[in-house]
GROMACS .gro file of C-alpha atoms in nm:
model
  334
    1MET     CA    1  -0.404  -2.156   1.598
    2LEU     CA    2  -0.569  -1.980   1.893
    3PRO     CA    3  -0.856  -2.140   2.089
    4MET     CA    4  -1.189  -2.033   1.943
    5THR     CA    5  -1.355  -1.798   2.189
    6GLU     CA    6  -1.695  -1.659   2.095
    7LYS     CA    7  -1.544  -1.316   2.031
    8LEU     CA    8  -1.268  -1.455   1.811
    9LEU     CA    9  -1.519  -1.662   1.615
   10ALA     CA   10  -1.700  -1.339   1.529
   11ASP     CA   11  -1.381  -1.149   1.450
   12VAL     CA   12  -1.223  -1.408   1.220
   13LYS     CA   13  -1.530  -1.446   1.001
   14ILE     CA   14  -1.474  -1.323   0.646
   15ARG     CA   15  -1.739  -1.062   0.577
   16HIS     CA   16  -1.829  -0.832   0.290
   17ASP     CA   17  -2.132  -0.668   0.453
   18TRP     CA   18  -1.969  -0.425   0.696
   19SER     CA   19  -2.144  -0.096   0.759
   20VAL     CA   20  -1.956   0.231   0.800
   21GLU     CA   21  -2.100   0.255   1.151
   22ASP     CA   22  -1.974  -0.092   1.247
   23ILE     CA   23  -1.624  -0.017   1.120
   24ALA     CA   24  -1.615   0.324   1.289
   25ALA     CA   25  -1.719   0.158   1.614
   26LEU     CA   26  -1.425  -0.081   1.587
   27TYR     CA   27  -1.190   0.209   1.517
   28ARG     CA   28  -1.310   0.388   1.832
   29LEU     CA   29  -1.269   0.091   2.066
   30PRO     CA   30  -1.034   0.140   2.362
   31LEU     CA   31  -0.691   0.109   2.204
   32LEU     CA   32  -0.572  -0.193   2.402
   33GLU     CA   33  -0.893  -0.384   2.326
   34LEU     CA   34  -0.873  -0.291   1.958
   35VAL     CA   35  -0.510  -0.401   1.927
   36GLY     CA   36  -0.577  -0.717   2.125
   37ARG     CA   37  -0.865  -0.824   1.904
   38ALA     CA   38  -0.674  -0.739   1.587
   39ASN     CA   39  -0.368  -0.930   1.708
   40ALA     CA   40  -0.577  -1.239   1.780
   41VAL     CA   41  -0.723  -1.230   1.428
   42HIS     CA   42  -0.379  -1.168   1.282
   43ARG     CA   43  -0.232  -1.469   1.462
   44HIS     CA   44  -0.522  -1.686   1.345
   45TYR     CA   45  -0.460  -1.615   0.976
   46HIS     CA   46  -0.090  -1.524   0.958
   47ASP     CA   47   0.250  -1.614   1.098
   48PRO     CA   48   0.297  -1.334   1.354
   49ASN     CA   49   0.676  -1.354   1.315
   50HIS     CA   50   0.682  -1.302   0.939
   51VAL     CA   51   0.701  -0.949   0.803
   52GLN     CA   52   0.722  -0.931   0.426
   53LYS     CA   53   0.981  -0.688   0.296
   54ALA     CA   54   0.887  -0.503  -0.022
   55SER     CA   55   1.106  -0.263  -0.218
   56LEU     CA   56   0.948   0.031  -0.401
   57LEU     CA   57   1.105   0.212  -0.698
   58SER     CA   58   0.984   0.512  -0.896
   59ILE     CA   59   1.050   0.404  -1.255
   60LYS     CA   60   0.909   0.728  -1.401
   61THR     CA   61   0.903   1.036  -1.179
   62GLY     CA   62   0.706   1.361  -1.199
   63GLY     CA   63   0.490   1.528  -1.461
   64CYS     CA   64   0.171   1.342  -1.370
   65PRO     CA   65  -0.142   1.516  -1.508
   66GLU     CA   66  -0.349   1.420  -1.202
   67ASN     CA   67  -0.396   1.684  -0.930
   68CYS     CA   68  -0.379   1.464  -0.618
   69ALA     CA   69  -0.338   1.714  -0.334
   70TYR     CA   70  -0.087   1.498  -0.146
   71CYS     CA   71   0.140   1.408  -0.437
   72PRO     CA   72   0.466   1.588  -0.523
   73GLN     CA   73   0.467   1.421  -0.864
   74SER     CA   74   0.162   1.614  -0.986
   75ALA     CA   75   0.234   1.859  -1.268
   76HIS     CA   76  -0.026   2.089  -1.107
   77HIS     CA   77   0.197   2.157  -0.806
   78ARG     CA   78   0.459   2.377  -0.969
   79GLU     CA   79   0.623   2.485  -0.643
   80VAL     CA   80   0.737   2.134  -0.559
   81ASP     CA   81   1.112   2.086  -0.587
   82LEU     CA   82   1.120   1.761  -0.782
   83THR     CA   83   1.326   1.657  -1.082
   84ARG     CA   84   1.114   1.510  -1.359
   85ASP     CA   85   1.260   1.188  -1.501
   86MET     CA   86   1.170   0.977  -1.802
   87LEU     CA   87   1.096   0.605  -1.776
   88MET     CA   88   1.398   0.414  -1.651
   89ASP     CA   89   1.584   0.162  -1.865
   90PRO     CA   90   1.464  -0.191  -1.780
   91ARG     CA   91   1.823  -0.308  -1.731
   92LYS     CA   92   1.878  -0.046  -1.462
   93VAL     CA   93   1.550  -0.139  -1.293
   94LEU     CA   94   1.642  -0.506  -1.287
   95ASP     CA   95   1.986  -0.427  -1.147
   96MET     CA   96   1.810  -0.245  -0.862
   97ALA     CA   97   1.568  -0.533  -0.816
   98THR     CA   98   1.864  -0.770  -0.785
   99THR     CA   99   2.017  -0.546  -0.518
  100ALA     CA  100   1.685  -0.528  -0.333
  101LYS     CA  101   1.656  -0.906  -0.335
  102ALA     CA  102   2.009  -0.940  -0.197
  103ALA     CA  103   1.908  -0.703   0.085
  104GLY     CA  104   1.615  -0.927   0.176
  105ALA     CA  105   1.323  -0.786  -0.024
  106GLU     CA  106   1.066  -1.044  -0.132
  107ARG     CA  107   0.848  -0.812  -0.342
  108PHE     CA  108   0.958  -0.546  -0.591
  109CYS     CA  109   0.711  -0.266  -0.659
  110MET     CA  110   0.746  -0.021  -0.949
  111GLY     CA  111   0.558   0.306  -0.985
  112ALA     CA  112   0.521   0.529  -1.290
  113ALA     CA  113   0.367   0.876  -1.262
  114TRP     CA  114   0.110   0.823  -1.536
  115ARG     CA  115  -0.261   0.899  -1.548
  116GLN     CA  116  -0.318   0.589  -1.754
  117VAL     CA  117  -0.126   0.319  -1.938
  118ARG     CA  118  -0.061   0.383  -2.307
  119ASP     CA  119   0.038   0.113  -2.551
  120GLY     CA  120   0.380   0.152  -2.707
  121LYS     CA  121   0.750   0.133  -2.625
  122GLU     CA  122   0.714   0.253  -2.266
  123PHE     CA  123   0.451  -0.007  -2.178
  124ASP     CA  124   0.662  -0.270  -2.356
  125ALA     CA  125   0.950  -0.168  -2.129
  126VAL     CA  126   0.731  -0.212  -1.820
  127ILE     CA  127   0.636  -0.560  -1.938
  128GLU     CA  128   1.009  -0.638  -1.968
  129MET     CA  129   1.061  -0.514  -1.612
  130VAL     CA  130   0.782  -0.732  -1.477
  131GLU     CA  131   0.912  -1.039  -1.656
  132GLY     CA  132   1.264  -0.972  -1.527
  133VAL     CA  133   1.155  -0.928  -1.166
  134ARG     CA  134   0.959  -1.253  -1.177
  135GLU     CA  135   1.262  -1.433  -1.323
  136LEU     CA  136   1.454  -1.319  -1.014
  137GLY     CA  137   1.206  -1.512  -0.802
  138MET     CA  138   1.044  -1.202  -0.652
  139GLU     CA  139   0.683  -1.092  -0.645
  140ALA     CA  140   0.622  -0.805  -0.888
  141CYS     CA  141   0.381  -0.517  -0.833
  142VAL     CA  142   0.326  -0.206  -1.047
  143THR     CA  143   0.124   0.114  -1.019
  144LEU     CA  144   0.070   0.279  -1.355
  145GLY     CA  145  -0.265   0.455  -1.328
  146MET     CA  146  -0.575   0.349  -1.517
  147LEU     CA  147  -0.551   0.063  -1.763
  148LYS     CA  148  -0.763  -0.119  -2.019
  149PRO     CA  149  -0.852  -0.490  -2.021
  150HIS     CA  150  -0.600  -0.586  -2.291
  151GLN     CA  151  -0.324  -0.408  -2.097
  152ALA     CA  152  -0.417  -0.589  -1.777
  153GLU     CA  153  -0.406  -0.916  -1.970
  154ARG     CA  154  -0.054  -0.837  -2.095
  155LEU     CA  155   0.059  -0.768  -1.741
  156ALA     CA  156  -0.096  -1.092  -1.623
  157LYS     CA  157   0.076  -1.287  -1.901
  158ALA     CA  158   0.407  -1.127  -1.799
  159GLY     CA  159   0.357  -1.274  -1.453
  160LEU     CA  160   0.257  -0.962  -1.259
  161THR     CA  161   0.171  -1.054  -0.901
  162ALA     CA  162  -0.028  -0.747  -0.802
  163TYR     CA  163  -0.145  -0.412  -0.932
  164ASN     CA  164  -0.146  -0.117  -0.694
  165HIS     CA  165  -0.430   0.131  -0.735
  166ASN     CA  166  -0.527   0.300  -0.411
  167LEU     CA  167  -0.869   0.441  -0.330
  168ASP     CA  168  -0.688   0.706  -0.122
  169THR     CA  169  -0.990   0.798   0.093
  170SER     CA  170  -1.368   0.770   0.124
  171PRO     CA  171  -1.609   0.834  -0.165
  172ASP     CA  172  -1.739   1.148   0.011
  173PHE     CA  173  -1.400   1.302   0.092
  174TYR     CA  174  -1.240   1.208  -0.239
  175SER     CA  175  -1.332   1.524  -0.434
  176ARG     CA  176  -1.151   1.736  -0.174
  177ILE     CA  177  -0.827   1.555  -0.264
  178ILE     CA  178  -0.856   1.477  -0.636
  179THR     CA  179  -1.073   1.622  -0.914
  180THR     CA  180  -0.900   1.493  -1.228
  181ARG     CA  181  -1.012   1.133  -1.178
  182THR     CA  182  -1.335   1.004  -1.028
  183TYR     CA  183  -1.383   0.743  -0.760
  184GLN     CA  184  -1.567   0.535  -1.020
  185ASP     CA  185  -1.260   0.550  -1.244
  186ARG     CA  186  -1.061   0.389  -0.965
  187LEU     CA  187  -1.321   0.119  -0.905
  188GLU     CA  188  -1.332   0.036  -1.276
  189THR     CA  189  -0.954  -0.003  -1.291
  190LEU     CA  190  -0.967  -0.236  -0.991
  191SER     CA  191  -1.239  -0.439  -1.162
  192THR     CA  192  -1.025  -0.463  -1.476
  193VAL     CA  193  -0.729  -0.584  -1.272
  194ARG     CA  194  -0.934  -0.846  -1.091
  195ALA     CA  195  -1.088  -0.971  -1.418
  196ALA     CA  196  -0.737  -1.035  -1.553
  197GLY     CA  197  -0.656  -1.256  -1.254
  198ILE     CA  198  -0.406  -1.014  -1.099
  199GLU     CA  199  -0.403  -0.957  -0.723
  200LEU     CA  200  -0.526  -0.623  -0.592
  201CYS     CA  201  -0.300  -0.396  -0.389
  202CYS     CA  202  -0.538  -0.125  -0.273
  203GLY     CA  203  -0.549   0.096   0.034
  204GLY     CA  204  -0.538   0.462   0.121
  205ILE     CA  205  -0.394   0.755   0.312
  206ILE     CA  206  -0.491   0.899   0.647
  207GLY     CA  207  -0.407   1.243   0.784
  208MET     CA  208  -0.537   1.447   0.490
  209GLY     CA  209  -0.810   1.617   0.693
  210GLU     CA  210  -1.064   1.335   0.674
  211GLY     CA  211  -1.267   1.216   0.971
  212VAL     CA  212  -1.297   0.874   1.132
  213ASN     CA  213  -1.612   0.801   0.932
  214ASP     CA  214  -1.419   0.869   0.610
  215ARG     CA  215  -1.155   0.620   0.715
  216ALA     CA  216  -1.426   0.368   0.798
  217ALA     CA  217  -1.601   0.432   0.466
  218MET     CA  218  -1.281   0.363   0.271
  219LEU     CA  219  -1.235   0.036   0.458
  220GLN     CA  220  -1.600  -0.049   0.391
  221VAL     CA  221  -1.543  -0.016   0.016
  222LEU     CA  222  -1.233  -0.236   0.035
  223ALA     CA  223  -1.402  -0.496   0.254
  224GLY     CA  224  -1.693  -0.502   0.010
  225PHE     CA  225  -1.472  -0.650  -0.261
  226ALA     CA  226  -1.511  -1.025  -0.298
  227PRO     CA  227  -1.250  -1.149  -0.243
  228HIS     CA  228  -1.090  -0.880  -0.031
  229PRO     CA  229  -0.779  -0.713  -0.177
  230GLU     CA  230  -0.483  -0.939  -0.124
  231SER     CA  231  -0.276  -0.637  -0.021
  232VAL     CA  232  -0.391  -0.327   0.170
  233PRO     CA  233  -0.135  -0.044   0.208
  234ILE     CA  234  -0.205   0.191   0.497
  235ASN     CA  235  -0.029   0.524   0.443
  236ALA     CA  236   0.007   0.826   0.670
  237LEU     CA  237   0.031   1.156   0.486
  238VAL     CA  238   0.385   1.283   0.440
  239PRO     CA  239   0.334   1.660   0.391
  240VAL     CA  240   0.552   1.784   0.103
  241GLU     CA  241   0.636   2.151   0.055
  242GLY     CA  242   0.462   2.290  -0.252
  243THR     CA  243   0.161   2.058  -0.239
  244PRO     CA  244  -0.183   2.173  -0.116
  245LEU     CA  245  -0.145   1.954   0.194
  246ALA     CA  246   0.202   2.081   0.283
  247LYS     CA  247   0.080   2.244   0.606
  248ARG     CA  248  -0.115   1.948   0.737
  249PRO     CA  249   0.019   1.835   1.078
  250ARG     CA  250   0.160   1.485   1.093
  251ILE     CA  251  -0.091   1.238   1.225
  252ASP     CA  252  -0.071   1.097   1.579
  253PRO     CA  253   0.101   0.757   1.544
  254LEU     CA  254  -0.175   0.593   1.747
  255GLU     CA  255  -0.423   0.688   1.474
  256LEU     CA  256  -0.211   0.485   1.233
  257VAL     CA  257  -0.217   0.195   1.481
  258ARG     CA  258  -0.596   0.220   1.497
  259MET     CA  259  -0.624   0.220   1.117
  260VAL     CA  260  -0.400  -0.085   1.083
  261ALA     CA  261  -0.591  -0.273   1.352
  262THR     CA  262  -0.929  -0.190   1.201
  263ALA     CA  263  -0.813  -0.295   0.854
  264ARG     CA  264  -0.696  -0.624   1.000
  265LEU     CA  265  -1.032  -0.688   1.166
  266VAL     CA  266  -1.242  -0.618   0.855
  267MET     CA  267  -1.003  -0.792   0.611
  268PRO     CA  268  -0.851  -1.077   0.815
  269GLN     CA  269  -0.670  -1.257   0.532
  270SER     CA  270  -0.520  -0.955   0.354
  271THR     CA  271  -0.159  -0.848   0.381
  272VAL     CA  272  -0.171  -0.512   0.558
  273ARG     CA  273   0.122  -0.296   0.449
  274LEU     CA  274   0.268  -0.034   0.679
  275SER     CA  275   0.358   0.216   0.409
  276ALA     CA  276   0.424   0.591   0.375
  277GLY     CA  277   0.479   0.785   0.695
  278ARG     CA  278   0.662   0.502   0.870
  279SER     CA  279   0.990   0.695   0.876
  280SER     CA  280   0.846   0.937   1.132
  281LEU     CA  281   0.743   0.658   1.372
  282THR     CA  282   0.950   0.543   1.665
  283ARG     CA  283   1.059   0.182   1.672
  284GLU     CA  284   0.800   0.116   1.942
  285ALA     CA  285   0.518   0.270   1.737
  286GLN     CA  286   0.614   0.053   1.440
  287ILE     CA  287   0.612  -0.257   1.659
  288LEU     CA  288   0.267  -0.163   1.786
  289CYS     CA  289   0.147  -0.142   1.424
  290LEU     CA  290   0.291  -0.489   1.360
  291MET     CA  291   0.115  -0.620   1.670
  292ALA     CA  292  -0.206  -0.461   1.544
  293GLY     CA  293  -0.192  -0.662   1.222
  294ALA     CA  294   0.054  -0.507   0.978
  295ASN     CA  295   0.266  -0.779   0.818
  296SER     CA  296   0.458  -0.600   0.546
  297ILE     CA  297   0.689  -0.301   0.528
  298PHE     CA  298   0.846  -0.114   0.240
  299TYR     CA  299   1.216  -0.173   0.262
  300GLY     CA  300   1.454   0.096   0.139
  301ASP     CA  301   1.549   0.460   0.184
  302THR     CA  302   1.277   0.613  -0.039
  303LEU     CA  303   0.908   0.551  -0.116
  304LEU     CA  304   0.874   0.686  -0.470
  305THR     CA  305   0.967   1.046  -0.374
  306THR     CA  306   0.931   1.060   0.005
  307PRO     CA  307   1.173   0.943   0.276
  308ASN     CA  308   1.150   0.596   0.427
  309ALA     CA  309   1.330   0.420   0.710
  310GLY     CA  310   1.678   0.302   0.608
  311ILE     CA  311   1.759  -0.064   0.548
  312GLY     CA  312   1.994  -0.066   0.847
  313GLU     CA  313   1.722   0.070   1.075
  314ASP     CA  314   1.476  -0.186   0.944
  315ALA     CA  315   1.722  -0.470   0.996
  316GLU     CA  316   1.759  -0.359   1.357
  317LEU     CA  317   1.381  -0.340   1.394
  318LEU     CA  318   1.328  -0.687   1.249
  319THR     CA  319   1.608  -0.828   1.463
  320ALA     CA  320   1.449  -0.676   1.773
  321ILE     CA  321   1.120  -0.854   1.707
  322GLY     CA  322   1.280  -1.179   1.589
  323ALA     CA  323   1.154  -1.154   1.232
  324VAL     CA  324   1.483  -1.088   1.051
  325GLU     CA  325   1.592  -1.340   0.789
  326GLU     CA  326   1.942  -1.458   0.708
  327THR     CA  327   1.940  -1.285   0.368
  328VAL     CA  328   1.918  -0.943   0.535
  329GLU     CA  329   2.202  -1.013   0.776
  330THR     CA  330   2.418  -1.150   0.497
  331ALA     CA  331   2.356  -0.846   0.275
  332LEU     CA  332   2.437  -0.602   0.553
  333ALA     CA  333   2.754  -0.787   0.645
  334SER     CA  334   2.883  -0.786   0.287
   0.00000   0.00000   0.00000
């Protein structure tokens, strides 16, 4: 544990009363100061040499009735070149989870392109997947859209570790990205998940045309949860041809570093996940994000439907920073 300087004492305090202005001021700090402060907080609460490896699988792809402007899986974006697939067989999913574990993944995340969970055979199959992943000794996370209390309770009984349901952006900017689901809908789903005793995996996307204050406002909402979300994915937009945001320029990597560092400062105990957009970062930019407080990466060639860094590249990255585990080396050597 680091010596307690006055500045660090202030930074490591768990708070739920952040203002948008306070968070935006952190975001705009000189970069080296921002990263330095975030790294000190990160080292206080986390092992700086541990980077959790999570694997993400699309278990049902395409045909989603939501109109999220960034998402190639939306049925509204007819020009997207994407094959629509039905829900995967649980046996196939568990085979892939077994492979992911052998490659070093500690968490297995499953995403279905649904607006909301519906009771029936498909939800029963998801429950089987969750139970199977937990039996493998891995953390299990799903993203299935909105859900009702009894469905959250079933997931909790199956052993689900976390439920992913991102805010995406700020309350004010939200309607420019999505109109088929309200911000309040998202907050209610998160409340339902928390009431069932399931961990929250909740973050957002930057690079969609929002401003710094929007980014700060999203973090303010997240930091206002008590407790904070256990997991906070920070995504950079991956523009996909055929979506309304296809022509958006890729974000400056240092903006992603700033977002990671600010998230770490306002939610010191959360796992901050370096998520979509990582494949376009240099190794050095990724390391800077890890120094700024990210302590999890998605591990595998694809994030639902967008490219991700390859396992071999990630093994090299983790080796370079001294965070690689024996399981990864063994899997790559086999």
